[in-house]
C-alpha cells in the first residue's frame, strides 16, 4: 500500500452518471487486477473505495458512478487537481486458476476491475469472454474497449441494448471452465447459484479503513472470518456463504 | 529542546500519543507502513475471553466529521491473542502495550484480565466497560457507578499491572462513575468511548448499520470528550487517558490541558494511516510555538 | 404532487420544518430576509419568568461540523415577551408559534407556561428541562425521570395548549425519561437539546467559553439525535419533534424516518440565514426523488 | 444585510501575516464605515467576521491577519475564487458626532474600518488625524494610504517604527474633541481610561451568527444589554462598562 497525492489527468462522463478518471502517481503497490484504491473526497470523513480499472507504471484509471456526495465531488475534479489516495489495497484476482477460456461477468460499475483482468488474461495467452450487464443502454460504457480484447455480450434489464434481462440470462460457452465476476451483491449471489463451474467474485462492503485495521468489513466465509478489504475483495466461489 | 515524555501509572512513555483500541488492530497493518515504535504505545483490539465474530455487515457508516462503527468486538479471543498476536507483535513493537479488555459478565473480565496481566509485553490493562455495540442483556457496566466499581474491584484483585478503566460517555454523570472506579482501586481512567449514534439509508428507509445503532467517533466528538475529561479531572486524582476526535498535535495539547496525562488517537488512524507518526513528529514544533517546554507542565493546565 | 403537511398535537402544519429555539430569536431578524410564513412554525427564544442576561462573553466556540454556545438563556422575561415580542411578531408571522420555556424551579416553569398558554399566538408550549434545577442540587430537571415527570405534571395542570417536553441528550437512558414525561401527561416530546462540550484556547490555556462548558450543536450531533429519536419513538406513543444537526431536506427525511413528526433546524440558521426557506423549497423534489408522496407516510418508517 | 457569492479580485500580503483582499459583489447593504461582513471559510462551521476597510458600488476591501484556520484558508484564495458572504452587518461609525478634528486610533487589524471612516470624514470636510499602533515595523500596513488622507503617527511596541510604546503614548492634539477607535480590547479599555473626550469604539466578540439571531455576542452596557453584531460593533464610549 502507498499513500500519496495523485494528480487528475482527465475526468470525463462515459455513460449515465458514470465517469472515467485518469490519474498520475505512484502505482508500484498495484500488483494484481481487482485491487482497489481508497480516496479522500472533499469534506467527507471516510475515504471512498474504488476498484482500479487499468494501470501502467505511472498512471491509473478509475471508473465510478455518481451515487452520493463523495462520488459527486469526484466528478467535479479537473485536470491538475490533486487527490489523496491509498493505492494498492486488497488481494485482487488470481489469473492462475482461470483455465484457457475464462468467463468474465460484470454488472454496472462492477465492470472496471474486469478490464485490467481481461488485459492480463489476454497477455497470458488466454481467451476470455465477457458478459456485461446494465439497467439500460444509457449506462453502457467501455463496450469497445472490452471488445478490442475479447468477445462481449451485453445485457440490459430493459432490453434497450443487447440481450434483455440479467447477466444470468446468457448461458456460458461450453468451453468455459472458470469465471470471474464483479457487480451488485444480488447478481453475484445469483451467479453462484446458476453457474456450476468454480470462480472468483469481488465483493463490496462499507469500509472504515480499507487496509485491515478496523474490522469494519469482515464477513464470515467457509474458511473463517475475512476482511473484505484485506483478505478480499476477491473471494473464491467456494468460500462464500450467501 | 522540548520534552514530550510523560509517565502513565508509573510507566514512562516517550510521548503521550497512543493509538486507540479497535483502530490499530494488533499493530501489524501499521508496522507495514512505518516503525510504530515511535508511538508512546497503543491499545490493541478489544479482547474477550472467547472468540467473537461481532456484528454482521454493514458495520460502518459516515457522518459529518465522524463515523459510526458497530464492529461488535470482533476478536480471536484471549487465548489466540496470547498465543499468536502477542508473539507476532514482538517483532515490530518493543514497548509496553496496552491490553484492551471487554466482557459480558464479571467472570469474563476477570479471567481475560488475569491472563493478559501475566504477559510480559502488556504494560497496562484497559478495561472497556462501555462498548455500546453489544446487547449484553441491557445497559452496559459503564452506565452505573455500582457495576463500574464492581468490575474495577474484581479486575484489580487479579492484576499486578496498572488497571485503567475505560468509561462510556453515554451517561448522565460521568464524574460519579469515575469516582466509583477510583474508589474501587482503578489506577487510571480512559475516556471517552464512542457516543451512541445512527444513520439511515434513505433508499431502503432502514438503519444503515445491521446493528441499528453504532458508536460515533472522530472530530465531531472532540468537544464532548474535552468536557468529560475536564470534568473527570476535577473529580479524581488518578491519571486520565484522553481520547475522542483527536486528529492533530494541537488537539493533543488541548486534551492534555483539559486533564489528560496521555492521549489516544482512534478513528483518525483509519482515514490517515500515518496520523500517529505525523502527530508525534509535529508535537515538538507545536509545543515550541505555544511556549511549552515540558508536556508534564500542561496536564490539567486549564484548571489552575 | 407531493404533500408536506403534517399535524403536530392536533395542529396542522404546512410542512414539518420549524426553526429551533435560541437560533431564531423572535423571528424578526429572519423576517427582514424572507417571508417566514413559509415555515411550518418556529420555537422562539427560551423564555423565563424573570429577565436574564445570561453568561458573560465569550459565549460561542467552534468545533468540527459544529458549534458550542453558552448563551445562558438570555431573554427579556415572560412579561416583556408577552407585551412586546408577541405583538411585534404578529406583523410578520401569522401561524401558531411554539413558546419555549425554561426555569430553575418548578414554580417558575408553571407560572411562565401559564402566562404563555393564555396567548392567542402560541400554538404549543415547549418546555426545556435541560436547565439546572436550583433546588435539586444543580443537576438538570431533564436528567432524572422523576423531576422530568414532576415538571410535566405541574405544567400540564395549568395549560390548555399542547405541552411538548424538550429532552436533554446528556443522560444514560433517554427512553426512561421520555416514558416518564408521557406518563405524566406530555402531549409531545422534542429532542435533542445540545450535548455538553468544551473547547480550550491554546494560547491562554483556559476554556474558551466564560461558562467553561457549552452546548454542542450542528451536523456533528446528527447521528446522536437520530439514535435518540429512534429509541424514544419505540418507547412512547406521543409525537416527537426531532432536531440536532439537520441542515438539508435529506436530513429532514432521515429524522422523520427515525420517528419525528416535525423537525427543528437550529445552528444551521446561524451560518445560513435562508436555510429553513431553502429546505422547505427543496423538500418536494427530494421527496419525489425518494418516492415519498406524503410525509405522514414516513414518520417512524425505519421501524416497520 | 445581503447574502451572496463575492468574487476575489486580488489577495495579497501587505505586512507580516496580514493580507488585503479585494472582492467584487453586491455592496448595497453597506451604509456606514465600521460595518462588517461574515464570511464562510472552507470546512469551518461558523462564519468569520471581518470589518470592511473600503467599498464602492461594486467592490470592497478586507484586511485580515492570519491567526487561525479560517484566516489561513482565506489567504489561500486566488483571483476568481468565490466567497460566500453576509454583507452589511452591524451599525458602523456615526460621523455626525465627530467635530472638525476627530482623532482616529487603530491597533493592528483594528485599523481597517478606520480607513473607510477616514475617507468619509475627509469627504465631509473634516480634518482627522490618525494614530496607528503595531507590535513592530513588520506589521505596519496602509501607512501611505492613510497618510494620503491625513496626518499619521505610528507607534510600535518594540520601537522599530515611529514612537515606541502603545497608542496611548501619543497625546492627542489640543483641537481634537472626539475620537474613533478600533483594536484589541486592552487598547480600547486603556483609551477610555486616558482620553477625556467622548468617542466611539468598535468591539470584537466571538459570534455565532453576526446578524442578531443567537445572542452569542451580547454585552452589558450602561444603556442595557446589546448585541455586538447588531446594536454594535460600534459603541459610544459612555455606554461601555469595562
Ligand atoms: C472494494 C470496492 C470497490 C469498489 N469499486 C467501485 C468502482 O470501481 N466503481 C464504482 O462506481 N463504485 C465502486 N465501489 C462502490 C463505491 O465505493 C461507492 O459507490 C462510493 O463509496 C459511494 O460514495 P458516495 O460518497 O458517493 O456515496 P454515499 O452514499 O454518500 O457514501 C456514504 C458512505 O457509504 C459508503 N458507501 C456507499 N455505497 C457504498 C458501496 N456500494 N460500497 C462501499 N461503500 C459504500 C461510502 O464509502 C461512504 O462511506 C466499490 C466499493 C468497494 C468496497
Ligand atoms: C466585528 C468584527 C470585526 C473584525 N474585523 C477584523 C478585521 O478587519 N481584520 C482582522 O484581521 N480580524 C478582524 N476580526 C477578527 C476576526 O474575526 C478573527 O481574527 C477571525 O475570526 C479568526 O478566524 P480564524 O479561523 O483564523 O481563527 P480561529 O481561532 O481558528 O477561529 C476559531 C473561532 O473563533 C473565532 N474567533 C477567533 N478570534 C476571534 C476574534 N478576535 N474575534 C471574533 N471571533 C474570533 C472565529 O471566528 C472562529 O469562530 C473582527 C472580529 C469582529 C467580531
Ligand atoms: C472501528 C472502531 C473500533 C473500536 N473498537 C474498540 C474496542 O474494541 N474497544 C474499545 O475500548 N474501544 C473501541 N473503540 C473506541 C475507540 O478506542 C475510541 O475510544 C473512540 O473511537 C474515540 O476516539 P476517536 O474519536 O479518536 O476515534 C473503537 C472505535 C472504532 C472507530
Ligand atoms: C445559540 C443557541 C441557543 C439555544 N437556545 C436554546 C433555548 O433557549 N432553549 C432551548 O430549548 N434550546 C436552545 N438551543 C438548542 C436548540 O434549540 C437545539 O435543540 C439544538 O441546537 C440542536 O439542534 P441543531 O443541531 O440544529 O442546532 C439553542 C441552541 C443554540 C445553537
Ligand atoms: S475496512 Fe477496516 S478492516 Fe476492512
Ligand atoms: S452573533 Fe448572533 S446575535 Fe450576535
Short mmCIF file of N, CA and C and ligand atoms in Angstrom, two decimals, chain D residues 206-217 227-229, ligand 6:
data_model
loop_
_atom_site.label_atom_id
_atom_site.label_comp_id
_atom_site.label_asym_id
_atom_site.label_seq_id
_atom_site.Cartn_x
_atom_site.Cartn_y
_atom_site.Cartn_z
N UNK D 206 -16.65 36.88 19.91
CA UNK D 206 -16.90 35.65 19.16
C UNK D 206 -18.38 35.61 18.79
N UNK D 207 -18.65 35.30 17.56
CA UNK D 207 -20.02 35.39 17.06
C UNK D 207 -20.56 34.05 16.58
N UNK D 208 -21.84 33.84 16.85
CA UNK D 208 -22.50 32.67 16.29
C UNK D 208 -23.04 32.99 14.90
N UNK D 209 -23.79 34.10 14.82
CA UNK D 209 -24.46 34.40 13.55
C UNK D 209 -23.98 35.69 12.90
N UNK D 210 -23.78 36.72 13.69
CA UNK D 210 -23.37 38.01 13.12
C UNK D 210 -24.53 38.90 12.70
N UNK D 211 -25.77 38.39 12.83
CA UNK D 211 -26.89 39.23 12.40
C UNK D 211 -28.02 39.28 13.42
N UNK D 212 -27.69 38.98 14.69
CA UNK D 212 -28.65 39.25 15.75
C UNK D 212 -29.55 38.11 16.19
N UNK D 213 -29.31 36.90 15.67
CA UNK D 213 -30.25 35.81 15.94
C UNK D 213 -29.94 34.99 17.18
N UNK D 214 -28.68 34.92 17.59
CA UNK D 214 -28.30 33.88 18.57
C UNK D 214 -27.98 34.40 19.96
N UNK D 215 -27.83 35.69 20.12
CA UNK D 215 -27.44 36.27 21.41
C UNK D 215 -26.06 35.79 21.84
N UNK D 216 -25.25 35.40 20.87
CA UNK D 216 -23.92 34.89 21.20
C UNK D 216 -22.94 35.98 21.57
N UNK D 217 -23.26 37.23 21.24
CA UNK D 217 -22.28 38.31 21.35
C UNK D 217 -22.72 39.42 22.27
N UNK D 227 -26.33 43.49 21.54
CA UNK D 227 -25.62 42.53 20.70
C UNK D 227 -24.52 43.26 19.93
N UNK D 228 -23.29 42.81 20.07
CA UNK D 228 -22.18 43.46 19.38
C UNK D 228 -22.40 43.42 17.87
N UNK D 229 -23.03 42.35 17.39
CA UNK D 229 -23.19 42.21 15.93
C UNK D 229 -24.31 43.07 15.37
S1 LIG E 6 -23.53 36.81 16.88
FE1 LIG E 6 -25.55 36.03 16.95
S2 LIG E 6 -26.57 37.67 17.95
FE2 LIG E 6 -24.61 38.49 17.64
#
